[in-house]
XYZ file of C-alpha atoms in Angstrom:
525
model
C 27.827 -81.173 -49.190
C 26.512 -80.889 -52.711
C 29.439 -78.848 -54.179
C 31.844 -81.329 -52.654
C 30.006 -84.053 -53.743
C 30.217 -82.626 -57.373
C 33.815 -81.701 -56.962
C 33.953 -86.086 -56.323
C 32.713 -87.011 -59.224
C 33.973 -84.743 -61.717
C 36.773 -86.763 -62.938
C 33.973 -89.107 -63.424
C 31.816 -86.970 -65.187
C 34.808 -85.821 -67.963
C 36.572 -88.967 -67.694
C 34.292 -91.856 -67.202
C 34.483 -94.322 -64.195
C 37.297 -96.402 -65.191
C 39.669 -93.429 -66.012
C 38.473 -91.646 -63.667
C 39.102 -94.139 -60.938
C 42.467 -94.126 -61.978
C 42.584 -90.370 -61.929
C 41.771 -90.807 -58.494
C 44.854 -93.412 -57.523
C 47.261 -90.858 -59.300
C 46.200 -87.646 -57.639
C 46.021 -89.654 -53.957
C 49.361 -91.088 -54.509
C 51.626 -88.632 -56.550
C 50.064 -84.985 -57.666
C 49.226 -84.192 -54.304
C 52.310 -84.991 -52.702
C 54.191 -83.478 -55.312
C 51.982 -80.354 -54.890
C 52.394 -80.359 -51.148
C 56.286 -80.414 -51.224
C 56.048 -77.853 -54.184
C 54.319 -75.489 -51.907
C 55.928 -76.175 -48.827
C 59.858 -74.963 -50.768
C 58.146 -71.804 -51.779
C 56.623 -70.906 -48.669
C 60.110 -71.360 -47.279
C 61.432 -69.563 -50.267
C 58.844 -66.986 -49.536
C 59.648 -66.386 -45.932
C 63.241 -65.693 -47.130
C 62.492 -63.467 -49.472
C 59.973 -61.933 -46.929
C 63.022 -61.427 -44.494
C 65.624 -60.117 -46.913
C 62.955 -57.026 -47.450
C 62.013 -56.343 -44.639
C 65.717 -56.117 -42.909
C 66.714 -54.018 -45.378
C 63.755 -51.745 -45.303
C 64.214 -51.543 -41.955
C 68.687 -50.643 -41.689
C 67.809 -48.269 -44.353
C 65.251 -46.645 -42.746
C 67.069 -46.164 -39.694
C 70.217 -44.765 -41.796
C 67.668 -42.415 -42.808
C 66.556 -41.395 -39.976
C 69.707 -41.435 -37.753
C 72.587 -42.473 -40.340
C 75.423 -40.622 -41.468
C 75.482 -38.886 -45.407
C 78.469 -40.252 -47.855
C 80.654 -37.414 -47.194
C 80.450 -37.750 -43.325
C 81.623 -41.505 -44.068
C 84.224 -40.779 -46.267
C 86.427 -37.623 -46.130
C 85.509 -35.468 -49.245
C 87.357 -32.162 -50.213
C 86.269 -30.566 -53.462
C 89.346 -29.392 -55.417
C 90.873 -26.221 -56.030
C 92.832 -24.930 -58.972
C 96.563 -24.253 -57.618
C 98.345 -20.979 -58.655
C 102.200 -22.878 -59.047
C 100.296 -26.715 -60.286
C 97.320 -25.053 -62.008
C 95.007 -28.222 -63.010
C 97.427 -30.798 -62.389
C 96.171 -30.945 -58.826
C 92.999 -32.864 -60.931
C 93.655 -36.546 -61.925
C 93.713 -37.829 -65.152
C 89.935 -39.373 -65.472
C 88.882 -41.559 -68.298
C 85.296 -41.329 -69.899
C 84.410 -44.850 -71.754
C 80.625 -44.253 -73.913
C 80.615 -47.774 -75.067
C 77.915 -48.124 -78.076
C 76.229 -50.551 -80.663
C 73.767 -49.251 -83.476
C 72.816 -46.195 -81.484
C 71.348 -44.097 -84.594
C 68.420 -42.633 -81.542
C 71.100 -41.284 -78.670
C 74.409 -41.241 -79.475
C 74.498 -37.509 -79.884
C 73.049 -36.910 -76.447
C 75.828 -39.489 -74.799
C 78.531 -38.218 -76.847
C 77.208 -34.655 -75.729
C 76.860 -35.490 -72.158
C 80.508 -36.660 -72.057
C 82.333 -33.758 -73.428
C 80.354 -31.427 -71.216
C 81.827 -32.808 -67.832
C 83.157 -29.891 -65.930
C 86.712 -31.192 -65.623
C 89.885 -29.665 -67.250
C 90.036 -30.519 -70.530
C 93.821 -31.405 -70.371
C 92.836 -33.748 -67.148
C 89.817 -35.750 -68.980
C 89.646 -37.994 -72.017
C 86.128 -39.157 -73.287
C 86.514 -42.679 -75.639
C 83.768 -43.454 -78.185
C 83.986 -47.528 -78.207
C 81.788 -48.140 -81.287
C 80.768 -51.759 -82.219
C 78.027 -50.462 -84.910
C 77.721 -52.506 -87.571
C 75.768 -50.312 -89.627
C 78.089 -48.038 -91.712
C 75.856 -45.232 -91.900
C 75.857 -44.949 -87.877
C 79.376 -45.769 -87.923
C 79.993 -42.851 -89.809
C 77.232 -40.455 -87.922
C 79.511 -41.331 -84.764
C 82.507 -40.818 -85.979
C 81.548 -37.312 -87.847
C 79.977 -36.741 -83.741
C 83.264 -37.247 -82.251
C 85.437 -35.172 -85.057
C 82.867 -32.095 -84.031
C 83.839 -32.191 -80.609
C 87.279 -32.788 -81.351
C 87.772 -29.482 -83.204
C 85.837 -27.827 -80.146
C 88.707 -28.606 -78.244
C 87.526 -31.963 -76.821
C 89.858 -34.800 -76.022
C 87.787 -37.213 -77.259
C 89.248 -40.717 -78.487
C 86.770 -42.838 -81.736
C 87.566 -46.663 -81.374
C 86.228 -49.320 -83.090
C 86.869 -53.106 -83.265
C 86.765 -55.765 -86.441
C 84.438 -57.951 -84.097
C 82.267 -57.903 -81.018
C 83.729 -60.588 -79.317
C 83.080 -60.057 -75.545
C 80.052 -57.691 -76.158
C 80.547 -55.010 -74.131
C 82.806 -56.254 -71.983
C 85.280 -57.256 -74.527
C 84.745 -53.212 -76.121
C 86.059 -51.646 -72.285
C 88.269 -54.184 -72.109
C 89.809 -53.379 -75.519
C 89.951 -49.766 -74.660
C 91.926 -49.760 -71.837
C 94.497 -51.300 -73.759
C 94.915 -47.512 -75.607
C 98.202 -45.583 -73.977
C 96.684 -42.445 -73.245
C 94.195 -44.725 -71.271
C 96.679 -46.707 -69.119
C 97.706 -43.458 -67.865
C 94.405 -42.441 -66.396
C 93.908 -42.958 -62.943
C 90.055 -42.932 -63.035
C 87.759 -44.726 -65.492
C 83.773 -43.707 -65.857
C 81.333 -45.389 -67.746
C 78.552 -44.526 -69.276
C 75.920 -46.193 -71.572
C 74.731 -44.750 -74.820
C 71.417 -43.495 -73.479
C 73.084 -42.280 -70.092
C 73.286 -38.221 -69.631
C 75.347 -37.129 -66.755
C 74.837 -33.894 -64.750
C 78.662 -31.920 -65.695
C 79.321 -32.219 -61.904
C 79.127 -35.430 -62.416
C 82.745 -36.080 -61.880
C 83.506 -33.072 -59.404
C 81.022 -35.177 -57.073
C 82.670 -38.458 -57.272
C 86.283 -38.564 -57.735
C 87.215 -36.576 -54.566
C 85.290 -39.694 -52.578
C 88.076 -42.111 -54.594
C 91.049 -39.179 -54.155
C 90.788 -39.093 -50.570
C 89.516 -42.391 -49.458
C 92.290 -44.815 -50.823
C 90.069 -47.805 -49.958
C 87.918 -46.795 -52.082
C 87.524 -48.518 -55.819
C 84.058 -47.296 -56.795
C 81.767 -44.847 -56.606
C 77.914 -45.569 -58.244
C 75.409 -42.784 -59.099
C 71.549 -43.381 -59.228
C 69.650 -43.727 -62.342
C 66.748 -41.234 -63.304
C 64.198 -42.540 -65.651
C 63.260 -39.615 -68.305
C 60.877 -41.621 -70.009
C 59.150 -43.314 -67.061
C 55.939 -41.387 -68.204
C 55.874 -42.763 -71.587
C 53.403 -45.793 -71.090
C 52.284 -48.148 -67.681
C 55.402 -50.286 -68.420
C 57.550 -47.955 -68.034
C 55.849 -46.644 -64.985
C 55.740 -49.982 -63.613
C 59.511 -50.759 -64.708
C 60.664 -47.176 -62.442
C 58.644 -48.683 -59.257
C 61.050 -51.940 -59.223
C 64.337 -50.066 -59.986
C 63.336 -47.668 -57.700
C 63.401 -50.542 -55.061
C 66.700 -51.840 -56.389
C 68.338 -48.151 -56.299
C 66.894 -46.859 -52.757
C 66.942 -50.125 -50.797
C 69.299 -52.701 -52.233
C 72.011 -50.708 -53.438
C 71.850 -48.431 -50.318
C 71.484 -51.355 -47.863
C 75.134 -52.696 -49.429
C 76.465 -49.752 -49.392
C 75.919 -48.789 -45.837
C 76.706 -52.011 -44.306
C 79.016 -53.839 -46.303
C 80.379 -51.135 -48.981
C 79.525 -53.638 -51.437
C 77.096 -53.887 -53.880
C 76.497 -55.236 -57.659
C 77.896 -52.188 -60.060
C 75.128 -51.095 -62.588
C 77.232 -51.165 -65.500
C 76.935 -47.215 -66.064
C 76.983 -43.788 -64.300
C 80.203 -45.027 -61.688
C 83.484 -44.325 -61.481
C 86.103 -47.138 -60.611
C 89.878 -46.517 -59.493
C 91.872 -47.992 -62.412
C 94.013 -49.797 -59.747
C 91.107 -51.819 -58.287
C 89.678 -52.768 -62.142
C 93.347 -53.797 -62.522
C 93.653 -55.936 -58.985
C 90.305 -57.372 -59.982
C 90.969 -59.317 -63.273
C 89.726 -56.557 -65.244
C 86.786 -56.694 -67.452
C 85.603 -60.280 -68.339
C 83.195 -62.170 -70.988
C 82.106 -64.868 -69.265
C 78.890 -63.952 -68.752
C 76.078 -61.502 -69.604
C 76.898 -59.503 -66.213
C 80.173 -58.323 -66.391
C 79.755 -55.527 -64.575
C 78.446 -57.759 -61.609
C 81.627 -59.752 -62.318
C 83.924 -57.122 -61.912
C 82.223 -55.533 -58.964
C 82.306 -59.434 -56.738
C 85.965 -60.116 -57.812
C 87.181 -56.108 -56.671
C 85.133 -56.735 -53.277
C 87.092 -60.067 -52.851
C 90.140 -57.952 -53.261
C 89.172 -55.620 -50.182
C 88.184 -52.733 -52.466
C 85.005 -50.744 -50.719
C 82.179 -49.828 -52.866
C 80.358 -45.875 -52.214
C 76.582 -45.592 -53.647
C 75.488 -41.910 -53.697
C 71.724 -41.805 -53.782
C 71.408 -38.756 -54.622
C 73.672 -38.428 -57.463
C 71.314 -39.315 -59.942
C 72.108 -39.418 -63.602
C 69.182 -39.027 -66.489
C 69.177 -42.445 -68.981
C 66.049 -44.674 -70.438
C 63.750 -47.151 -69.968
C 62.944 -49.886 -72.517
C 59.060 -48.668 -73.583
C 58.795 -51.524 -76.032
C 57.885 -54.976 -74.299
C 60.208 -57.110 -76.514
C 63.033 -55.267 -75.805
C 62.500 -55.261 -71.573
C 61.912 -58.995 -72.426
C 65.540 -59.294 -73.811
C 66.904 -57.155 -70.870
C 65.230 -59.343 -68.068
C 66.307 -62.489 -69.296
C 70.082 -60.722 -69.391
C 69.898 -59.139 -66.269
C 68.057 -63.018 -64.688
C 70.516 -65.433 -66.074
C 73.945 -63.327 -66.127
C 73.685 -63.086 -62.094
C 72.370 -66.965 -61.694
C 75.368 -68.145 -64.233
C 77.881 -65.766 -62.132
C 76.325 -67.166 -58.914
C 77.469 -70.780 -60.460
C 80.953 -69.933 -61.726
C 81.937 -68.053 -58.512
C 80.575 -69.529 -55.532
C 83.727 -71.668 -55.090
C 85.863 -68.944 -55.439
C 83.724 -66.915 -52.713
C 83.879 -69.417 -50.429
C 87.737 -70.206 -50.593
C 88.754 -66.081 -50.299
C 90.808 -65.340 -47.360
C 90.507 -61.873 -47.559
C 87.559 -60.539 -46.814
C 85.278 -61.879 -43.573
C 82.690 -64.999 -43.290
C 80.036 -62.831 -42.766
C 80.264 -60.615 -45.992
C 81.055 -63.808 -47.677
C 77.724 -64.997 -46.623
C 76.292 -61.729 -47.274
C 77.455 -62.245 -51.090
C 76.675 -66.012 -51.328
C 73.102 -66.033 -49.783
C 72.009 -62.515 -49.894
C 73.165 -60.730 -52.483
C 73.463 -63.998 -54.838
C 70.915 -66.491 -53.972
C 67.832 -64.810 -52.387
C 67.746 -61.574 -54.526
C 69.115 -62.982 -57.716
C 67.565 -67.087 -57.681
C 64.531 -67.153 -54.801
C 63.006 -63.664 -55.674
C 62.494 -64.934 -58.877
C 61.816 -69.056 -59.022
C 59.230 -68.193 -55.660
C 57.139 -65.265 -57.788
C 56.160 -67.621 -60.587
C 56.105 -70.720 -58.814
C 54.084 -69.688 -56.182
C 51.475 -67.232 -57.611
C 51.139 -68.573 -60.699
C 51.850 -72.427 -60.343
C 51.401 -73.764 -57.060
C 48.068 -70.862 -56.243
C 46.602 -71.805 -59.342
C 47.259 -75.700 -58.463
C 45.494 -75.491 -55.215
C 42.352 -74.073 -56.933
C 41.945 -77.486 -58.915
C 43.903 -79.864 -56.053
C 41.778 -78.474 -52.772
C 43.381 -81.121 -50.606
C 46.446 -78.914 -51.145
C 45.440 -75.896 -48.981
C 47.915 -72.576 -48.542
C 48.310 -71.139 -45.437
C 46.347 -67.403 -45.239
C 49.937 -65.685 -44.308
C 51.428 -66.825 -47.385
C 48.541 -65.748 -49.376
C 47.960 -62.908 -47.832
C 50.045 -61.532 -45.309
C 53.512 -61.975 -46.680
C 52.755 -60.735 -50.227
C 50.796 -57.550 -48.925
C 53.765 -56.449 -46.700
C 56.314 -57.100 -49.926
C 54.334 -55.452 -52.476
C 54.188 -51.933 -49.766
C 57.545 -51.896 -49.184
C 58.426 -51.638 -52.821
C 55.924 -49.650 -53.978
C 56.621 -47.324 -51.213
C 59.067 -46.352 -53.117
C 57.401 -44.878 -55.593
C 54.821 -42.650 -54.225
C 53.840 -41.512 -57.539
C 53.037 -44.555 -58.574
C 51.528 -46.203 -55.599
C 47.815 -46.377 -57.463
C 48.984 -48.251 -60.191
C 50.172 -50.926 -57.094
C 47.947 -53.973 -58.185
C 49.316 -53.555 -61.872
C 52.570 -53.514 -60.746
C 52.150 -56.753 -59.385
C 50.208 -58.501 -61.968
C 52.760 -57.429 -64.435
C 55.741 -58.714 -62.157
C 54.032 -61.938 -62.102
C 53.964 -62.086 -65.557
C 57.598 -60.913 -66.279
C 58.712 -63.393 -63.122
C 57.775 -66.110 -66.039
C 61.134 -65.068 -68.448
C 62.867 -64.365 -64.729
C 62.189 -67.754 -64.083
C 63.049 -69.525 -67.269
C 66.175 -67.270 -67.516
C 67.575 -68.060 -63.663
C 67.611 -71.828 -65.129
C 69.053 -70.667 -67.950
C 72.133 -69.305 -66.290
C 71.897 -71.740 -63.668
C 72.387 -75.235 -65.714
C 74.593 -72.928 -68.417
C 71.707 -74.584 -71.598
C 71.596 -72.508 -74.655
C 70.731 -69.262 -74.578
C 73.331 -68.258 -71.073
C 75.390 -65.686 -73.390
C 72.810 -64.294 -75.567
C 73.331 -60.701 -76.005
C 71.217 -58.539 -77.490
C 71.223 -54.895 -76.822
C 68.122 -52.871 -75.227
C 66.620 -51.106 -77.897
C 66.453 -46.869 -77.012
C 64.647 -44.273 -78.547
C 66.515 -41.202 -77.458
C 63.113 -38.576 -77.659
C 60.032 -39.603 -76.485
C 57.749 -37.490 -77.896
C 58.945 -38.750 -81.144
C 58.227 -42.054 -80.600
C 54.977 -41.285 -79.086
C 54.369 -39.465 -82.770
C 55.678 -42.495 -84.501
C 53.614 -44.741 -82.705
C 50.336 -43.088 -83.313
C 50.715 -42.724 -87.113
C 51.688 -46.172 -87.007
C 49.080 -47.892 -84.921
C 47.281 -48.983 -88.116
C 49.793 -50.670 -89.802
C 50.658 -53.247 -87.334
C 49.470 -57.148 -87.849
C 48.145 -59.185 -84.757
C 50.497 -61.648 -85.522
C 53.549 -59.611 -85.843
C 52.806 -58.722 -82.094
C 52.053 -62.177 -80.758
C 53.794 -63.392 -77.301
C 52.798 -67.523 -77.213
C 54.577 -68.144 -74.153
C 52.554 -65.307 -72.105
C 48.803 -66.091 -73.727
C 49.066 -69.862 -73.173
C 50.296 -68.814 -69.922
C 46.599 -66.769 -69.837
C 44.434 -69.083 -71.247
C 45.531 -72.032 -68.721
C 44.879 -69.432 -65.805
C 41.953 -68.394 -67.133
C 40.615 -72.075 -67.121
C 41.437 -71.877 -63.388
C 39.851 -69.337 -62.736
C 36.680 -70.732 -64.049
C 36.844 -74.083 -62.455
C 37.620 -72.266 -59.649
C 34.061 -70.121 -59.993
C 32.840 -73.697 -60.878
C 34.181 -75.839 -58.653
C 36.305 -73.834 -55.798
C 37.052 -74.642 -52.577
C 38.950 -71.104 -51.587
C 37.828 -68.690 -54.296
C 40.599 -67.739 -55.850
C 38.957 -66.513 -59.028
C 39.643 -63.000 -58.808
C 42.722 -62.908 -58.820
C 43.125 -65.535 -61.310
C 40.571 -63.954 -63.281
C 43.188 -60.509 -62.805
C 46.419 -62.699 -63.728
C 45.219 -64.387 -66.772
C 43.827 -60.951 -67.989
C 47.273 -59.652 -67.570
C 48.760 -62.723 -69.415
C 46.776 -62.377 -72.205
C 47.265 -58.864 -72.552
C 50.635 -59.106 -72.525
C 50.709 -61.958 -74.690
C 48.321 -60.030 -77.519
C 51.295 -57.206 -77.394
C 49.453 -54.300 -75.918
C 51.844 -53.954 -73.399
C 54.122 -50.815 -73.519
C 54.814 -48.612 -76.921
C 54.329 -49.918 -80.496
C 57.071 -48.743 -82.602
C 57.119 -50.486 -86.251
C 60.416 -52.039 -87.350
């Protein structure tokens, strides 16, 4: 009775009686209402989210188990060289390496392309270079002229602006002759390294399957080891590449293209619209207007093509907030145009709208910050507000296994993972509104930053530790995010009800941590 008592008349205590009283009035009468509703959307925010993962875990554990591999789906025949055709039995497949400022990898992805095992009169790789440095400019272009005396067909284009980003760049290069006669396009991103079977493991799924308009490798991480970011940033792709993409590919053939490592048939990126700019996701974009048109989507898991991770945290920062608000803003400008196709079914059109769209793209992200670092912290100062032990407990465990699972490797660093997913859920958040209400910063666009070898940077970094300022590595957003947790946390220790201090005590840590910049590498600019 004492520690309620003093929980009574602490608003007195800071306050004095008269404020305090009116404290009182406003907490009866509007914060804990407010707080109450608050809670009650993300607990049903959470139990959709909750369901999304575990149906999937489940239909792809069962294809697993009992389901049938990609080329028992889909008729695949590897080709042969023909004695009277010789190699023009092989379609004419373009190779787009779009690029901006890539001093660190362009050799490797320039490398990578040429060395596709494909007949070099049947394959044309296209360098789309929107540097604007003239020294890398040049470095590329000098790149592509070596290979082009090797024999390569290899095609240097460059624009006099950047409008469309990297959309605007494929777009642009499709408009080339020798390109308009390809039947296949592939894409890969500057840091992206492709087996050379790359191609001889795809395009006879699109040859014989007609239906077919894409075909989407897997991405392997070969920097995942360079620091715990990165480690934690290969357990949540991991999830995305063995659950989500594999759930739409088994059940719906659809699923969001990745941007790089897939190969679409030029007639479905025609049908479609071709590429477009209006917003940070055109690859998403492209894939939701083909699967409108009928075209079926193929995800080989175990096609898995070597590229990066960001390792510095500003750069993941500016990649979240891209890959947050392009999907939200997409979600905004095409859910009309979803809902008024004819030609595909209700069901996969509600499989797009709410699935696909609004649980994994909006809910997954507005319910982790909200939730766990809002409305849980909320409760510890507003006890009258009082979470049920499923949602606290239950739900969250069963989430956090089933995409950690994933990553068996990793499955130790499991409480980091989530502490640091709370904190990134933060720019998630703010960036889902972003897209959503179409304010300010919807088309920013600015390129992940790549360091091509990783034992250079690690050299780089530890030469360099010393020279680096606190304030040049400064995060304000995540340390007052920390500091208000902390404060929690101790009125919590004070003044608690449920004892939630620990893991407040754990989340404002990571907050702050984050927020001082010793979060992933340190590379000086």
């Amino acid at each position: 009775m004492e520690k309620y008592s003093t929980m009574g008349f602490l608003p007195d205590v800071l306050l004095g009686d008269f404020a305090g009283d009116i404290w009182a009035q406003i907490k009866v009468s509007l914060v804990v209402p407010f707080l109450r509703i608050l809670m009650y959307v993300n607990l049903v925010m959470s139990v959709m989210l909750f369901t999304e993962i575990v149906w999937m875990s489940i239909a792809v554990a069962i294809n697993k188990l009992f389901g049938k591999k990609p080329e028992q789906r889909y008729k695949w025949e590897p080709f042969k060289d023909d004695v009277e055709l010789g190699t023009s039995v092989y379609p004419l497949v373009l190779v787009q390496v779009p690029m901006f400022n890539e001093k660190e990898v362009y050799q490797l992805s320039i490398r990578a392309a040429c060395g596709l095992s494909w007949p070099s009169d049947r394959i044309v790789v296209q360098v789309l270079d929107d540097s604007t440095d003239p020294l890398i400019k040049g470095m590329v272009e000098m790149e592509c002229q070596s290979w082009a005396s090797k024999g390569a067909n290899i095609h240097y284009q460059v624009r006099d602006n950047r409008k469309g980003y990297k959309a605007g760049a494929l777009k642009e290069g499709l408009k080339h002759d020798y390109a308009k006669r390809c039947e296949y396009v592939v894409i890969f991103d500057a840091d992206f390294q492709p087996e050379p079977d790359f191609l001889a493991q795809t395009i006879p799924f699109l040859h014989h399957n007609p239906e077919l308009g894409l075909v989407q490798g897997r991405w392997k991480f070969v920097n995942s080891n360079d620091c715990l970011m990165t480690r934690i940033e290969e357990m949540s792709l991991n999830y995305h590449f063995k659950v989500e993409q594999e759930y739409g590919s088994i059940t719906f053939a659809f699923f969001g293209f990745n941007g790089t490592a897939g190969v679409w048939r030029m007639a479905a990126l025609d049908e479609a619209g071709g590429w477009k700019d209006r917003t940070t996701v055109e690859d998403m974009d492209l894939a939701v207007r083909a699967s409108l048109k009928g075209w079926k989507f193929l995800y080989i898991g175990s096609l898995m093509v070597k590229n990066e991770l960001p390792s510095l945290f500003k750069a993941y920062r500016y990649q979240q907030h891209r890959w947050s608000c392009g999907p939200a803003n997409l979600f905004r400008k095409m859910i009309s145009e979803i809902m008024r196709n004819n030609r595909v079914t209700w069901w996969k059109k509600l499989y797009v709208l709410y699935s696909f769209f609004f649980v994994r793209k909006i809910v997954a992200h507005i319910v982790t910050f909200t939730l766990y670092c809002v409305v849980f912290p909320a409760t510890a100062l507003i006890p009258e507000v009082m979470i049920p032990r499923w949602a606290l407990i239950y739900i969250p465990v069963i989430i956090t296994l089933l995409n950690a699972v994933r990553t068996p490797r990793s499955f130790y660093l499991v409480v980091f993972w989530v502490l640091f997913e709370n904190v990134m859920s933060l720019h998630r958040t703010k960036a889902t509104f972003v897209g959503l209400f179409e304010t300010q910063r919807v088309n920013e666009w600015v390129v992940t930053e790549k360091h091509g070898d990783a034992s250079k940077v690690k050299a780089a970094t530890q030469q360099s530790q010393s020279r680096f300022k606190l304030g040049e590595r400064i995060f304000m957003v995540e340390l007052c995010m920390g500091i208000v947790l902390f404060g929690c946390a101790c009125y919590d220790v004070a003044y608690g009800k449920y004892h939630y201090y620990i893991y407040l005590y754990l989340q404002s840590i990571a907050f702050i941590t984050t927020g001082c910049g010793y979060v992933g590498i340190q590379v000086p600019s």
